[in-house]
Short mmCIF file of C-alpha atoms in Angstrom, two decimals:
data_model
loop_
_atom_site.label_atom_id
_atom_site.label_comp_id
_atom_site.label_asym_id
_atom_site.label_seq_id
_atom_site.Cartn_x
_atom_site.Cartn_y
_atom_site.Cartn_z
CA MET A 53 45.79 211.86 177.24
CA LEU A 54 43.64 211.46 174.13
CA PHE A 55 40.54 212.54 176.02
CA TYR A 56 42.14 215.80 177.21
CA SER A 57 43.70 216.41 173.87
CA LEU A 58 40.32 216.20 172.14
CA LEU A 59 38.89 218.60 174.69
CA ILE A 60 41.64 221.11 173.98
CA ALA A 61 41.22 220.69 170.23
CA SER A 62 37.44 221.28 170.64
CA LEU A 63 38.09 224.50 172.55
CA ILE A 64 40.53 225.69 169.83
CA GLY A 65 37.83 225.07 167.24
CA LEU A 66 35.30 227.02 169.26
CA SER A 67 37.78 229.91 169.58
CA VAL A 68 38.03 230.12 165.80
CA VAL A 69 34.29 229.87 165.36
CA GLU A 70 33.73 232.61 167.98
CA TYR A 71 36.33 234.87 166.36
CA ILE A 72 34.70 234.41 162.90
CA GLY A 73 31.28 234.92 164.43
CA THR A 74 32.35 238.24 166.06
CA GLU A 75 33.98 239.50 162.90
CA LYS A 76 31.01 238.49 160.72
CA LYS A 77 28.56 239.76 163.29
CA PHE A 78 26.61 236.53 163.76
CA ASN A 79 23.12 236.57 165.28
CA LYS A 80 23.53 237.65 168.93
CA VAL A 81 21.73 234.62 170.24
CA LEU A 82 23.98 232.30 168.24
CA LEU A 83 27.13 234.15 169.29
CA ILE A 84 26.28 234.09 173.00
CA SER A 85 25.50 230.41 172.65
CA ILE A 86 29.00 229.84 171.24
CA LYS A 87 30.44 231.84 174.21
CA ILE A 88 28.52 229.75 176.77
CA LEU A 89 29.21 226.38 175.20
CA PRO A 90 32.76 225.86 176.55
CA PHE A 91 31.50 226.33 180.15
CA VAL A 92 28.57 223.99 179.49
CA ILE A 93 31.08 221.36 178.36
CA LEU A 94 33.30 221.91 181.39
CA TYR A 95 30.26 221.79 183.71
CA PHE A 96 29.19 218.45 182.16
CA LEU A 97 32.69 216.93 182.34
CA ASN A 98 33.15 217.90 185.96
CA THR A 99 29.65 216.99 187.25
CA PHE A 100 29.50 213.62 185.59
CA LYS A 101 33.01 212.44 186.12
CA ALA A 102 33.64 209.35 188.26
CA ILE A 103 34.38 209.86 191.94
CA THR A 104 37.83 208.41 191.42
CA VAL A 105 38.88 211.34 189.15
CA GLY A 106 40.73 213.80 191.40
CA TYR A 107 42.48 212.92 194.62
CA ASP A 108 40.22 214.97 196.99
CA ALA A 109 36.97 213.98 195.20
CA VAL A 110 36.39 210.84 197.26
CA ALA A 111 36.73 212.88 200.50
CA TYR A 112 33.91 215.32 199.48
CA TYR A 113 31.82 212.31 198.50
CA ASP A 114 32.36 210.65 201.87
CA TRP A 115 31.75 213.80 203.86
CA TYR A 116 28.42 214.42 202.22
CA ASN A 117 27.30 210.85 202.66
CA GLN A 118 28.29 210.82 206.33
CA LEU A 119 26.28 214.00 206.85
CA LEU A 120 23.40 212.41 204.91
CA ASN A 121 23.43 209.55 207.44
CA GLY A 122 23.52 211.90 210.43
CA LEU A 123 27.26 211.32 211.16
CA LYS A 124 29.97 213.89 211.77
CA PRO A 125 32.56 213.70 208.99
CA THR A 126 36.07 212.65 209.91
CA GLY A 127 39.49 213.39 208.51
CA SER A 128 40.26 217.04 207.76
CA TYR A 129 36.58 218.08 207.84
CA PRO A 130 36.84 219.83 211.27
CA SER A 131 39.34 222.33 209.87
CA VAL A 132 37.07 223.14 206.80
CA GLU A 133 36.02 226.77 206.41
CA ILE A 134 32.65 227.72 207.92
CA GLY A 135 31.09 228.86 204.69
CA PHE A 136 31.52 225.43 203.06
CA LYS A 137 30.37 223.65 206.25
CA VAL A 138 27.12 225.62 206.31
CA PHE A 139 26.61 225.02 202.58
CA ILE A 140 27.20 221.28 202.61
CA GLU A 141 25.40 220.65 205.97
CA LEU A 142 22.30 222.51 204.98
CA PHE A 143 22.14 220.75 201.65
CA ALA A 144 22.60 217.30 203.35
CA LYS A 145 19.49 218.03 205.42
CA THR A 146 17.47 217.98 202.18
CA LYS A 147 18.41 214.28 201.76
CA ALA A 148 19.24 214.91 198.13
CA PRO A 149 21.74 212.56 196.46
CA TYR A 150 25.42 213.60 196.29
CA LEU A 151 25.17 214.17 192.52
CA VAL A 152 22.54 216.87 193.10
CA PHE A 153 24.75 218.63 195.60
CA TYR A 154 27.83 218.30 193.31
CA ALA A 155 25.86 219.57 190.32
CA LEU A 156 24.83 222.68 192.21
CA SER A 157 28.36 223.24 193.38
CA ASN A 158 29.67 223.04 189.84
CA ALA A 159 26.94 225.36 188.69
CA ILE A 160 28.33 227.96 191.09
CA VAL A 161 31.88 227.29 189.87
CA TYR A 162 31.24 227.56 186.13
CA GLY A 163 28.38 230.01 186.50
CA THR A 164 30.62 232.60 188.19
CA THR A 165 33.72 231.83 186.13
CA GLY A 166 31.80 231.67 182.83
CA PHE A 167 29.90 234.88 183.44
CA ALA A 168 33.07 236.77 184.35
CA ILE A 169 34.96 235.50 181.29
CA ILE A 170 32.10 236.21 178.91
CA LYS A 171 31.87 239.72 180.38
CA LEU A 172 35.59 240.47 180.42
CA SER A 173 37.11 238.52 177.52
CA ARG A 174 37.20 239.35 173.81
CA ASN A 175 37.10 235.68 173.03
CA SER A 176 35.47 233.52 175.70
CA SER A 177 36.30 230.20 174.08
CA PHE A 178 40.03 231.04 173.92
CA SER A 179 39.89 232.13 177.58
CA ALA A 180 38.28 228.82 178.39
CA LEU A 181 41.08 227.05 176.58
CA ILE A 182 43.77 228.89 178.63
CA TYR A 183 41.71 228.27 181.81
CA CYS A 184 41.90 224.50 181.06
CA CYS A 185 45.54 224.47 180.02
CA LEU A 186 46.52 226.34 183.12
CA SER A 187 45.23 223.21 184.95
CA VAL A 188 42.42 225.11 186.72
CA MET A 189 39.93 222.77 185.11
CA VAL A 190 41.57 219.59 186.54
CA LEU A 191 42.03 221.39 189.92
CA ASN A 192 38.26 221.71 189.91
CA PHE A 193 38.04 217.96 189.55
CA SER A 194 39.58 217.65 192.98
CA ALA A 195 39.46 220.86 194.99
CA LEU A 196 35.73 221.66 195.27
CA ARG A 197 36.03 224.30 198.03
CA GLN A 198 38.82 226.23 196.26
CA SER A 199 36.98 225.94 192.96
CA ILE A 200 33.99 227.81 194.37
CA ALA A 201 36.31 230.38 195.88
CA LEU A 202 38.16 230.83 192.60
CA GLY A 203 34.88 231.38 190.75
CA MET A 204 33.80 234.09 193.24
CA ALA A 205 37.21 235.78 193.07
CA PHE A 206 37.05 235.78 189.31
CA LEU A 207 33.58 237.23 189.32
CA SER A 208 34.73 240.00 191.67
CA LEU A 209 36.97 241.40 188.88
CA ILE A 210 33.90 242.73 187.14
CA PHE A 211 33.39 245.16 190.02
CA LEU A 212 37.10 245.86 190.60
CA ILE A 213 37.62 247.34 187.18
CA LYS A 214 34.47 249.58 187.46
CA LYS A 215 36.50 251.89 189.78
CA LYS A 216 33.46 253.04 191.79
CA TRP A 217 33.29 253.12 195.58
CA TRP A 218 30.23 250.82 195.60
CA SER A 219 31.90 248.38 193.14
CA TYR A 220 34.98 248.14 195.44
CA LEU A 221 32.55 247.11 198.24
CA LEU A 222 31.03 244.42 196.01
CA PHE A 223 34.47 243.28 195.01
CA ALA A 224 35.50 242.85 198.66
CA ALA A 225 32.18 241.18 199.57
CA LEU A 226 32.57 238.54 196.82
CA VAL A 227 36.26 237.82 197.77
CA ILE A 228 35.34 237.47 201.44
CA LEU A 229 32.45 235.24 200.56
CA GLY A 230 34.89 233.09 198.58
CA GLY A 231 37.21 233.08 201.57
CA LEU A 232 34.45 231.48 203.64
CA PHE A 233 34.71 228.49 201.26
CA HIS A 234 38.49 228.46 200.97
CA ARG A 235 40.71 230.85 202.87
CA SER A 236 43.13 231.19 199.96
CA ALA A 237 40.63 233.60 198.38
CA TYR A 238 41.34 236.24 201.03
CA ALA A 239 44.73 236.88 199.34
CA PHE A 240 42.81 238.28 196.37
CA LEU A 241 41.91 241.37 198.45
CA ILE A 242 45.39 242.76 197.67
CA CYS A 243 44.05 243.31 194.18
CA LEU A 244 42.36 246.51 195.35
CA PRO A 245 45.56 248.50 196.07
CA LEU A 246 47.42 246.76 193.21
CA SER A 247 44.81 247.82 190.68
CA PHE A 248 46.01 251.44 190.96
CA ILE A 249 49.53 250.54 189.82
CA LYS A 250 50.34 251.18 186.18
CA ILE A 251 52.91 248.92 184.53
CA LYS A 252 55.27 250.18 181.83
CA PRO A 253 57.79 248.15 179.65
CA SER A 254 60.63 250.20 181.19
CA TYR A 255 59.81 248.72 184.61
CA LEU A 256 60.92 245.29 183.37
CA PHE A 257 64.57 246.50 183.72
CA TYR A 258 64.02 246.74 187.48
CA ILE A 259 61.51 243.92 187.96
CA THR A 260 63.59 241.23 186.29
CA PRO A 261 66.52 241.31 188.79
CA PHE A 262 63.99 241.44 191.66
CA ILE A 263 62.25 238.34 190.36
CA VAL A 264 65.50 236.38 190.25
CA MET A 265 66.46 237.52 193.77
CA PHE A 266 62.94 236.76 195.13
CA PHE A 267 63.14 233.25 193.71
CA ILE A 268 66.51 232.74 195.58
CA VAL A 269 65.36 234.11 198.99
CA THR A 270 61.83 232.76 199.14
CA PRO A 271 62.60 229.32 200.54
CA SER A 272 64.58 230.75 203.48
CA LEU A 273 62.03 233.61 204.00
CA PHE A 274 59.03 231.27 203.90
CA GLN A 275 60.67 228.76 206.28
CA SER A 276 61.60 231.51 208.73
CA ILE A 277 57.98 232.81 208.83
CA TYR A 278 56.74 229.26 209.58
CA TYR A 279 59.27 228.66 212.32
CA LEU A 280 58.78 232.07 213.94
CA THR A 281 55.03 231.72 214.07
CA GLY A 282 55.15 228.18 215.30
CA SER A 283 52.91 226.96 212.48
CA THR A 284 52.67 223.20 212.04
CA MET A 285 50.25 222.98 209.05
CA TYR A 286 51.96 222.30 205.71
CA MET A 287 55.48 222.57 207.11
CA PRO A 288 57.84 223.79 204.35
CA THR A 289 60.32 221.35 202.91
CA TYR A 290 62.48 221.90 199.86
CA ARG A 291 60.97 220.38 196.71
CA ASP A 292 62.95 219.65 193.53
CA GLY A 293 61.69 220.17 189.98
CA VAL A 294 58.94 222.68 190.62
CA GLY A 295 60.73 226.04 190.54
CA GLU A 296 60.73 226.39 186.75
CA TYR A 297 57.03 227.30 186.80
CA TYR A 298 57.98 230.57 188.47
CA PHE A 299 60.05 231.61 185.50
CA ILE A 300 57.55 230.25 182.97
CA PHE A 301 54.90 232.54 184.33
CA PHE A 302 57.25 235.46 184.56
CA LEU A 303 58.18 234.92 180.89
CA LEU A 304 54.49 235.14 179.99
CA PHE A 305 54.25 238.36 182.03
CA PHE A 306 57.35 239.72 180.36
CA VAL A 307 56.15 239.06 176.80
CA PHE A 308 52.71 240.54 177.31
CA VAL A 309 53.95 243.63 179.11
CA LEU A 310 56.08 244.29 175.99
CA LEU A 311 53.05 243.66 173.73
CA SER A 312 50.88 245.96 175.84
CA THR A 313 52.71 249.19 174.91
CA LYS A 314 54.88 250.46 172.11
CA ASN A 315 58.53 250.19 173.07
CA LYS A 316 61.99 249.92 171.47
CA ILE A 317 62.11 246.07 171.82
CA THR A 318 58.87 245.29 169.99
CA THR A 319 59.48 248.07 167.46
CA TRP A 320 62.83 246.45 166.65
CA ILE A 321 61.28 243.01 166.37
CA PHE A 322 58.39 244.11 164.20
CA THR A 323 60.73 246.06 161.97
CA GLY A 324 62.72 242.94 161.52
CA ILE A 325 59.62 241.02 160.49
CA GLU A 326 58.83 243.62 157.94
CA PHE A 327 62.46 243.57 156.60
CA LEU A 328 62.28 239.76 156.29
CA LYS A 329 59.02 239.98 154.34
CA VAL A 330 60.61 242.31 151.85
CA ARG A 331 63.75 240.16 151.42
CA CYS A 332 61.86 236.84 151.24
CA PHE A 333 59.00 237.85 149.04
CA LYS A 334 60.73 240.57 147.00
CA LYS A 335 57.87 242.97 147.60
CA SER A 336 58.54 246.59 148.32
CA HIS A 337 55.90 248.28 150.53
CA GLN A 338 55.71 251.03 153.03
CA LEU A 339 57.08 249.97 156.43
CA ASP A 340 54.18 249.72 158.96
CA VAL A 341 55.04 248.11 162.31
CA ASP A 342 51.83 249.34 163.91
CA VAL A 343 49.87 246.49 162.38
CA TYR A 344 51.76 244.10 164.64
CA GLN A 345 51.35 246.14 167.86
CA PRO A 346 48.08 245.40 169.68
CA GLU A 347 46.00 248.29 171.02
CA VAL A 348 45.70 247.30 174.66
CA ASP A 349 43.10 248.70 176.99
CA LEU A 350 43.76 249.85 180.62
CA ASP A 351 41.95 246.86 182.05
CA THR A 352 44.40 244.48 180.40
CA LYS A 353 47.32 246.35 181.88
CA LYS A 354 45.67 245.95 185.35
CA TYR A 355 45.36 242.22 184.84
CA LEU A 356 49.07 242.12 184.12
CA VAL A 357 49.90 243.77 187.44
CA LEU A 358 47.65 241.33 189.33
CA PHE A 359 49.18 238.44 187.42
CA LEU A 360 52.62 239.43 188.67
CA ALA A 361 51.39 238.93 192.24
CA GLY A 362 50.57 235.38 191.28
CA VAL A 363 54.06 234.83 189.91
CA LEU A 364 55.50 235.95 193.29
CA PHE A 365 53.14 233.61 195.17
CA GLN A 366 54.25 230.81 192.89
CA ALA A 367 57.79 231.13 194.24
CA THR A 368 56.50 229.31 197.44
CA SER A 369 56.11 226.12 195.36
CA ARG A 370 59.77 225.33 196.01
CA VAL A 371 59.08 224.76 199.72
CA ASN A 372 55.41 224.05 200.05
CA TYR A 373 52.72 222.23 197.95
CA ALA A 374 49.75 224.08 199.47
CA ALA A 375 50.92 227.74 199.52
CA PRO A 376 51.10 228.05 195.68
CA ARG A 377 47.29 227.66 195.64
CA LEU A 378 47.32 231.35 196.62
CA ALA A 379 48.76 232.03 193.18
CA THR A 380 46.03 230.25 191.16
CA GLN A 381 43.45 233.05 191.39
CA PHE A 382 46.04 235.58 190.14
CA LEU A 383 47.47 233.36 187.45
CA MET A 384 44.00 232.75 186.11
CA LEU A 385 44.04 236.33 184.82
CA CYS A 386 46.15 235.24 181.86
CA SER A 387 42.94 233.78 180.44
CA LEU A 388 41.86 237.36 180.07
CA PHE A 389 44.96 239.38 179.12
CA VAL A 390 46.24 236.82 176.60
CA PRO A 391 43.22 236.73 174.28
CA ASN A 392 42.38 240.39 174.89
CA THR A 393 45.88 241.38 173.73
CA LEU A 394 46.27 238.97 170.78
CA ILE A 395 42.78 239.72 169.41
CA GLN A 396 43.85 243.38 169.02
CA ILE A 397 46.60 242.62 166.53
CA LYS A 398 45.68 244.16 163.19
CA ASN A 399 47.83 242.01 160.91
CA LEU A 400 45.79 238.86 160.37
CA LYS A 401 48.70 236.52 159.58
CA PHE A 402 50.67 237.66 162.55
CA LYS A 403 47.62 237.30 164.75
CA ILE A 404 47.08 233.68 163.57
CA PHE A 405 50.80 233.03 164.15
CA MET A 406 50.64 234.36 167.71
CA PHE A 407 47.45 232.42 168.49
CA THR A 408 49.05 229.26 167.15
CA ILE A 409 52.19 229.64 169.19
CA THR A 410 50.13 230.48 172.30
CA CYS A 411 47.94 227.41 171.88
CA LEU A 412 50.94 225.15 171.47
CA ALA A 413 52.71 226.63 174.47
CA PHE A 414 49.73 226.41 176.83
CA TYR A 415 48.96 222.83 175.64
CA ALA A 416 52.57 221.84 176.26
CA PHE A 417 52.30 223.27 179.75
CA PHE A 418 49.05 221.39 180.37
CA VAL A 419 50.52 218.08 179.28
CA TYR A 420 53.59 218.50 181.49
CA ASP A 421 51.80 220.02 184.55
CA SER A 422 48.76 217.81 184.82
CA ILE A 423 48.82 214.78 182.69
CA LEU A 424 52.38 213.49 182.82
CA PRO A 425 52.86 213.83 186.61
CA ASN A 426 49.20 213.02 187.26
CA TYR A 427 49.62 214.75 190.58
CA LEU A 428 45.88 215.50 190.81
CA GLY A 429 44.80 211.93 189.97
CA ILE A 430 42.99 212.94 186.78
CA VAL A 431 44.23 210.08 184.56
CA PRO A 432 42.41 208.04 183.40
CA TYR A 433 39.27 210.17 183.04
CA ASP A 434 36.08 208.12 183.62
CA PHE A 435 32.43 209.07 183.57
CA ILE A 436 30.30 208.27 186.55
CA TRP A 437 28.35 205.56 184.59
CA ASN A 438 31.50 203.68 183.47
#
């Protein structure tokens, strides 16, 4: 746990340095170096970890070495997507060591993800922090195929938000390419129609009851689809102790929808903060709640709509351990809308407070989700030379 805690603390430090550098207008080369550094660190940690870190890591290692020796890989390899098969089989023909293949794969993962975040986030280091705390980083330790697909899906967002006919084609091309590595990426195509939906705080009144009902009916609905289609892969069985994630992510959606637009609830809360300041510090000043309300752009509101799709996919976690992977690419969007929203808060003290609370909340989620259950086999972390 100490290793991961130090990593999270380092990313928090880089977030602060990047924020100060942006405000103070550091040299452009220095600032871009700070933005890139988190992804260089993640690339290094993933590439040079021991094969034993991550449950699926050994399988990829064995597949590659079997191909290297002219053998046909066993296990689940026959069902692997064609894009990944072509990629790994062509590379095996070069007779390069597995580490070279793995290093190139991670270059694709963090190259696509890092470029997209640097392009779309107002604080890349803080986005990287959320990316890690959301457990995507440790998923990358294990799920190589999906990691590549997630990177391509994230990169496709750059073209989705341009709102041009040619950019929509590039968006679809990248998602389909990602789907050739892991079929879960195909679900990201629904972002195209969803990107035209505009979310308003008043919609929460209707969405919240639907979220509760959807959580209740999803197990029966999901199982019915499986039985009707005769599917035998990842048969749904009821799982205890995982449903709370659904409401955790919806709570995140709920809070940031309220922050995204002026509304009665946030106005009432911010007015209360101003009132407490006057009572506690005995200072009279003009009431100004606007300094607490972020000025959110339209792209951030789009990310929130797409994030909600991930929340709904997460409901399948109650009956299936594989289907929630569809949600990951949508839930990753909180690494964009969270920093992009908080960075727009004008009141510095309130901004620091919100960043602090957010860091603690995401770190707590990371500890519970990845380290305590160790369901991805990431503890202990060892380097390849240990």
